[in-house]
Structure formats: C-alpha cells, structure tokens
CSV table of C-alpha atoms in Angstrom, one decimal:
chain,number,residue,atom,x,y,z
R,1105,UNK,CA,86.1,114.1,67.0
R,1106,UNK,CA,86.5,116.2,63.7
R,1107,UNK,CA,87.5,114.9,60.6
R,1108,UNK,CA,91.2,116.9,61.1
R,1109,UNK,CA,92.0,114.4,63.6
R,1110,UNK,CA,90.3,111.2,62.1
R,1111,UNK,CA,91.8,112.0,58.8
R,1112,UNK,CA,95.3,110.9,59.2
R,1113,UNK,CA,94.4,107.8,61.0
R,1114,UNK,CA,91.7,107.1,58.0
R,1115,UNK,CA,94.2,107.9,55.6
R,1116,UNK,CA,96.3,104.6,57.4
R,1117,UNK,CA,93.2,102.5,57.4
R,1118,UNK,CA,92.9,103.2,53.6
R,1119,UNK,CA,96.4,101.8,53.1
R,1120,UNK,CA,96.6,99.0,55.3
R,1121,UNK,CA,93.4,97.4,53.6
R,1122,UNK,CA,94.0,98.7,50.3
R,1123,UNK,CA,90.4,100.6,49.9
R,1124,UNK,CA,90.5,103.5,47.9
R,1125,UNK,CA,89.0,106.7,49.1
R,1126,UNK,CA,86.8,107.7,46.2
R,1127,UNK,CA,84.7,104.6,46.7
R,1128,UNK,CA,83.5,105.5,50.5
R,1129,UNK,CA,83.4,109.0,49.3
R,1130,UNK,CA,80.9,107.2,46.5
R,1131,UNK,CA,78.9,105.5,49.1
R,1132,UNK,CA,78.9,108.5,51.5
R,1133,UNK,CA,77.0,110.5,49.0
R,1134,UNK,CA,74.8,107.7,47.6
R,1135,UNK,CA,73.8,107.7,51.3
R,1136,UNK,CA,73.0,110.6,51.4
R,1137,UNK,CA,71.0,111.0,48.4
R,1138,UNK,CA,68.9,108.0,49.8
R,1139,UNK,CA,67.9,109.7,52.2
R,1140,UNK,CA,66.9,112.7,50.3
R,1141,UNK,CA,65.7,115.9,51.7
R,1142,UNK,CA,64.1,114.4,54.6
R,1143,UNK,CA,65.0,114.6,58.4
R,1144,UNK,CA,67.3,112.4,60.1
R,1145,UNK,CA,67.4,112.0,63.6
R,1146,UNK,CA,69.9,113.8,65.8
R,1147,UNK,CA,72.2,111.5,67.8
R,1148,UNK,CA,72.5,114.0,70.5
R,1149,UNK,CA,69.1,113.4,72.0
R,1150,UNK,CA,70.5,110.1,73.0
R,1151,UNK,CA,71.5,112.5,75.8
R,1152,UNK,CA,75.1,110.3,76.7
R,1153,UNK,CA,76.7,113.1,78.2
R,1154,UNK,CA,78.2,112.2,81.7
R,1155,UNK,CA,76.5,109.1,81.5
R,1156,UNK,CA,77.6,105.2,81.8
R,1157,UNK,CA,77.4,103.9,77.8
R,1158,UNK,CA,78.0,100.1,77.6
R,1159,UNK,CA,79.4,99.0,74.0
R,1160,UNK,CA,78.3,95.7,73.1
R,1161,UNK,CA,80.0,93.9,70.1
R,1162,UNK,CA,79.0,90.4,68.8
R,1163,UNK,CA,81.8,88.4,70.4
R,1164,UNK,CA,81.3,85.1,72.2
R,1165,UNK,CA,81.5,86.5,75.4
R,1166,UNK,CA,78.3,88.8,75.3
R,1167,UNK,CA,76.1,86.3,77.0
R,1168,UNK,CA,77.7,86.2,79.7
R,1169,UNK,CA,79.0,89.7,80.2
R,1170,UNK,CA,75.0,91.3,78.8
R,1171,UNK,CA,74.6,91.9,83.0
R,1172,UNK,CA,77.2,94.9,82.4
R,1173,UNK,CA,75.1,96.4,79.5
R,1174,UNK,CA,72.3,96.2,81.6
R,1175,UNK,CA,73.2,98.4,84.4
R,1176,UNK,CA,74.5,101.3,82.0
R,1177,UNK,CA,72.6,104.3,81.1
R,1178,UNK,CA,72.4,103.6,77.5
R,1179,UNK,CA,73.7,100.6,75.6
R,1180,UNK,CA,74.8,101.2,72.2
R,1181,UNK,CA,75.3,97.7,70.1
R,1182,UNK,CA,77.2,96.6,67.0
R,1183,UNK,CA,75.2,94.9,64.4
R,1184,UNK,CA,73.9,91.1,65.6
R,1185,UNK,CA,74.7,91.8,69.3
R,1186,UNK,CA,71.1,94.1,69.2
R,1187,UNK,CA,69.5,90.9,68.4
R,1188,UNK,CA,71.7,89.0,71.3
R,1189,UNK,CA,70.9,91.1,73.9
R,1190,UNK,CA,67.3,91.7,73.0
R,1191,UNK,CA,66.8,87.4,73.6
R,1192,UNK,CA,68.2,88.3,76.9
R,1193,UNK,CA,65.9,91.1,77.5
R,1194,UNK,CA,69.1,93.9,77.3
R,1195,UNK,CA,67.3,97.4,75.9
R,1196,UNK,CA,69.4,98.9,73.1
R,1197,UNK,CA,69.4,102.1,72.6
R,1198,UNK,CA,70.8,102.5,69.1
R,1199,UNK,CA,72.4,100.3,66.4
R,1200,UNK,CA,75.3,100.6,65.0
R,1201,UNK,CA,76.0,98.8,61.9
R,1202,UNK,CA,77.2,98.8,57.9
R,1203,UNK,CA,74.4,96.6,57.2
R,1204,UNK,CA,75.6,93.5,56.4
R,1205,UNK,CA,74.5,91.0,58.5
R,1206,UNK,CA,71.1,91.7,60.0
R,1207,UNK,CA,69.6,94.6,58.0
R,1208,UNK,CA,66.0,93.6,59.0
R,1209,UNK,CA,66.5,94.4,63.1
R,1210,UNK,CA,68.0,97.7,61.5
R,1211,UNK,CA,64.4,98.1,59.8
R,1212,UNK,CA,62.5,96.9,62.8
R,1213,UNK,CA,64.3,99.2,65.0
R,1214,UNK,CA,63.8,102.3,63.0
R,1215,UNK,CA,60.2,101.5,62.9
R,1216,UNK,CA,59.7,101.3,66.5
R,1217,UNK,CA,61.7,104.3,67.1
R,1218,UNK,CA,65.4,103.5,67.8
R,1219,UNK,CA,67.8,105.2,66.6
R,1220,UNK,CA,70.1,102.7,64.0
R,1221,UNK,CA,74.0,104.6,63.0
R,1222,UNK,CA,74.0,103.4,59.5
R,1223,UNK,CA,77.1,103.3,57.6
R,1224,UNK,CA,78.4,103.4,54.1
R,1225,UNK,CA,81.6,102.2,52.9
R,1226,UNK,CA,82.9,101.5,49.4
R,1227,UNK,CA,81.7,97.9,49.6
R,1228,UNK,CA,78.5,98.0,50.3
R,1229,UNK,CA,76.7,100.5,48.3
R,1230,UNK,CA,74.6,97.6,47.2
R,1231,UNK,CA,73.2,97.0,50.8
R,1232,UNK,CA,72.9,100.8,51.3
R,1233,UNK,CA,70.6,100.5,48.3
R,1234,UNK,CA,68.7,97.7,49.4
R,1235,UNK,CA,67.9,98.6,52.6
R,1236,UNK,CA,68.1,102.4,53.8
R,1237,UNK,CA,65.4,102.9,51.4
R,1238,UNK,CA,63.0,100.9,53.9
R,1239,UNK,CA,64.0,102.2,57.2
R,1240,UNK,CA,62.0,105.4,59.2
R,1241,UNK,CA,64.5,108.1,57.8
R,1242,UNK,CA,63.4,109.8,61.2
R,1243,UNK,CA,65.4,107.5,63.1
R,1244,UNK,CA,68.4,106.6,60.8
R,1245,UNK,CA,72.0,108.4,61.9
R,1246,UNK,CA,73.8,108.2,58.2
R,1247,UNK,CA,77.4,108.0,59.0
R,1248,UNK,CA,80.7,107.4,56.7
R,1249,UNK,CA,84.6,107.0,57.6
R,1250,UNK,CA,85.8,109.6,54.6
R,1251,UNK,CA,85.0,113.4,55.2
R,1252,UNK,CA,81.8,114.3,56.5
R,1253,UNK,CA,79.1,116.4,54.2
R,1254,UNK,CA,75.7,118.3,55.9
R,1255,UNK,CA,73.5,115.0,55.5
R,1256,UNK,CA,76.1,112.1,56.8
R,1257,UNK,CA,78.1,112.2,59.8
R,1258,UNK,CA,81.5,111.1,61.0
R,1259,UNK,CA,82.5,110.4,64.3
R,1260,UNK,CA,85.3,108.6,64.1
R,1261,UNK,CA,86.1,104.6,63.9
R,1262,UNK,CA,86.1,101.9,61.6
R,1263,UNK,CA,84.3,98.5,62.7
R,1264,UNK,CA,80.6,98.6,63.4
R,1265,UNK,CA,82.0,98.3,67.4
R,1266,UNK,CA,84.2,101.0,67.4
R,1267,UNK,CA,82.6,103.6,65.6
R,1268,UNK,CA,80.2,102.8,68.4
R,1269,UNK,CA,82.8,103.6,71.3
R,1270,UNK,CA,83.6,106.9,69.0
R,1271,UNK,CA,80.2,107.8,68.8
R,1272,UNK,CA,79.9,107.7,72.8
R,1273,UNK,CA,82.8,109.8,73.2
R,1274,UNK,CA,81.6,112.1,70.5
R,1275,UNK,CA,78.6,113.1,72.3
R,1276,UNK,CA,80.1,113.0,76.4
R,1277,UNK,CA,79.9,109.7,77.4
R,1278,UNK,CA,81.2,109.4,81.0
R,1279,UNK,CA,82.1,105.9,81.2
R,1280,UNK,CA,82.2,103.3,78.2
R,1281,UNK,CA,82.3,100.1,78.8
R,1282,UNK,CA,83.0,96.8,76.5
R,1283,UNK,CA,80.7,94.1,76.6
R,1284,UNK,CA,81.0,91.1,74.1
R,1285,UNK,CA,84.4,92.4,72.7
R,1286,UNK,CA,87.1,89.2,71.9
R,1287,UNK,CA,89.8,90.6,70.0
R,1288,UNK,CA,91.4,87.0,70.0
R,1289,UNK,CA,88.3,84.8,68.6
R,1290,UNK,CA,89.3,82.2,66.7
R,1291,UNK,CA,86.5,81.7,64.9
R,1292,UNK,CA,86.7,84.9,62.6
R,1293,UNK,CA,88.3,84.9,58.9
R,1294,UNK,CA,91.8,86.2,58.6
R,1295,UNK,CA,89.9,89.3,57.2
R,1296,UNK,CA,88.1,90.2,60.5
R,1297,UNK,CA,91.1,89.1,62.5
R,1298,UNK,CA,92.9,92.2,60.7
R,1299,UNK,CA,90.0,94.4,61.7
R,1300,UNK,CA,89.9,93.7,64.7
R,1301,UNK,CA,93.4,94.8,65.0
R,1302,UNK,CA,92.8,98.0,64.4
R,1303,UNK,CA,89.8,98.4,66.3
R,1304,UNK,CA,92.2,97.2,69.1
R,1305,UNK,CA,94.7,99.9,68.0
R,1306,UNK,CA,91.7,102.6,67.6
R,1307,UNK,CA,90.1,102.0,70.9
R,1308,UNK,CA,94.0,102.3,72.6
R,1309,UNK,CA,94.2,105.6,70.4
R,1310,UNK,CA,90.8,106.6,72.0
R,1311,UNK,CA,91.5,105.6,75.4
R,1312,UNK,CA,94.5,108.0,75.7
R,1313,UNK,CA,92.5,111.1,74.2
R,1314,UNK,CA,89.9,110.5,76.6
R,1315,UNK,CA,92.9,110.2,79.5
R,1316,UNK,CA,91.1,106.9,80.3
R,1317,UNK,CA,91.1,103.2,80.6
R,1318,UNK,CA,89.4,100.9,79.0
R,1319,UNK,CA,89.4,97.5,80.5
R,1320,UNK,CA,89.2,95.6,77.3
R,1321,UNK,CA,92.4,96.6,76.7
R,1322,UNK,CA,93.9,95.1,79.7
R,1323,UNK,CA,96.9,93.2,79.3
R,1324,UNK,CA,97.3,93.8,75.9
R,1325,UNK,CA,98.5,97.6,75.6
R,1326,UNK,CA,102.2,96.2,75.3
R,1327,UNK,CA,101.6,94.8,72.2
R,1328,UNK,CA,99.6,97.3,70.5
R,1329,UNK,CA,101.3,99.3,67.8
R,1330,UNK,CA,99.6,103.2,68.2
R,1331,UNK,CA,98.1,104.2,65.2
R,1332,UNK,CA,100.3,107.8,65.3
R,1333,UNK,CA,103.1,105.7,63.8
R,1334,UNK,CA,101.4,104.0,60.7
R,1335,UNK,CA,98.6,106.5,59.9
C-alpha cells in the first residue's frame, strides 16, 4: 500500500486518538537515525507471495487456535504472541511490534536471525531509544504510520496485529489468516478496546481491497463503520 492511500485513513486515526502528526514524524526519524547508515533487512525475502501467512495476535484464544499458524507458510506475530507460540513450539517468522511489552524476544530474535518489524510512534520514542540500539540492525524492518522516508518503511496499519496483516498483503500474501485475534476481550483497558476498533475497521477496509474474506470478521461486518466515512 502507498502512503497516498494510507494517508487519509492515518489522517482519521490521528483525530480519533488525538496524536499529533509531528510526534510520529519525530519518532519516525529518531528511528531512523538509530539505525544509522547501516543495512536493514529487506522484508521481501520473507518470500510471502502467493503463500498462506497466519497472523497471530496476543488474544486469549491463541492457544487454542496456534494449530492454524502452524500449518501456514509463514507466521507473522504481534508482540507477546511470538513468545506464546514459541512455548507451543509455533516457528515465527517475523515480529511485529512497537516495543512495549516484550522488547527482549525483539532482541533475541534479531540475534538469531529473525526478522522483528519495529515501530515508532510518538509515544514511545523512549523505548525506540532503549532498545533498537541493541538489536542486529541486519534483521530489524524500521517501520512508522506517518509518511515513509528511504530508511523506515510504511505498509499500512496501526496496531502491532494489523500492521502485521498489512505487511502480508504488502508483499503478496495469498491467504492471511487470524489466529489469536478477540476484538471483544474483556480484559483490555478502555484504551485497547478503542484500538481494537479500528483494527476491526482496518482489517474490513483491507479485506475489501484485497476482494477477500477474512473470517475474523465474521458476523461482525454489520456493525463495522468503514473507515472511508471518518478518515
């Protein structure tokens, strides 16, 4: 997806949450700087085109649903689900995250050469300090929500989970499938609730580009408000 598309819906994300563009712009390029002159990896050698890409987010369902990342072709996982799936023996192959809940798997991974999507946002430039710093820079994707620059990369979405589901598209994925996904958990803050509301509305927004399906969404596309009216 290029930024022209993502924009508008960016530009609604911005207002619904009340986060003002400068800072991610901020972060993007503090990324960025990070990371220096040195090479990144390339997310297309993850080779998803025409292939079967399970999206696993950290819901309470994961467990019991990890058998359906397990058969895909590649498995791409949002934040603390790469630590779920690997008790359970599930490969991941990248990890998708803003780095605020399990940074140290993001380390681990980059070190024994799996690709982690880490992303910068106007709130959490502080992690973005802390931690980039100590990951393999040869296996670090640097991606950002506001406009794109030569170093960091945007694919589209907002949550860890759906920029996930974006990146797959981004780069040919077949088939994506939702593992671990509970847009109606009760046990997240009203904050989370709200986000995953739009990653709901994102991945409807998604499904129709792509001419597809998604099962997650099943039973719910009545109620979901497309983001072409409010962004």
């Amino acid at each position: 997806m290029d930024f022209q598309t993502w924009e508008p819906v960016y530009e609604g994300l911005l207002a619904a949450f009340g986060y003002p563009r400068d800072g991610d712009e901020r972060a993007r390029d503090r990324l960025g700087e990070l990371l220096g002159d040195t090479e990144t990896y390339d997310p297309a050698t993850l080779n998803l085109r025409g292939k079967t890409v399970a999206i696993a987010g950290a819901g309470p369902s994961l467990e019991r649903e990890a058998d359906r990342a397990a058969e895909a072709d590649a498995v791409l996982a949002a934040s603390t689900a790469v630590d779920r799936l690997h008790e359970l023996g599930v490969v991941v192959d990248a990890m998708v995250t803003d780095l605020d809940k399990n940074p140290e798997t993001g380390r681990e991974l980059t070190e024994s050469g799996t690709p982690v999507f880490a992303h910068a946002h106007g709130d959490n430039v502080p992690a973005v300090e802390e931690h980039v710093p100590t990951y393999d820079p040869a296996f670090v994707v640097p991606t950002t929500q506001a406009g794109p620059t030569e170093r960091v990369h945007n694919f589209g979405g907002f949550t860890d989970g759906d920029r996930a589901a974006f990146t797959a598209d981004h780069f040919g994925a077949a088939e994506i499938r939702f593992v671990g996904w509970d847009f109606d958990d009760p046990d997240v803050t009203a904050e989370k609730r709200e986000k995953l509301r739009w990653a709901e509305r994102l991945l409807y927004w998604l499904e129709r580009r792509r001419d597809d399906r998604f099962a997650v969404l099943d039973g719910r596309r009545d109620d979901i408000i497309p983001v072409a009216e409010t962004g």
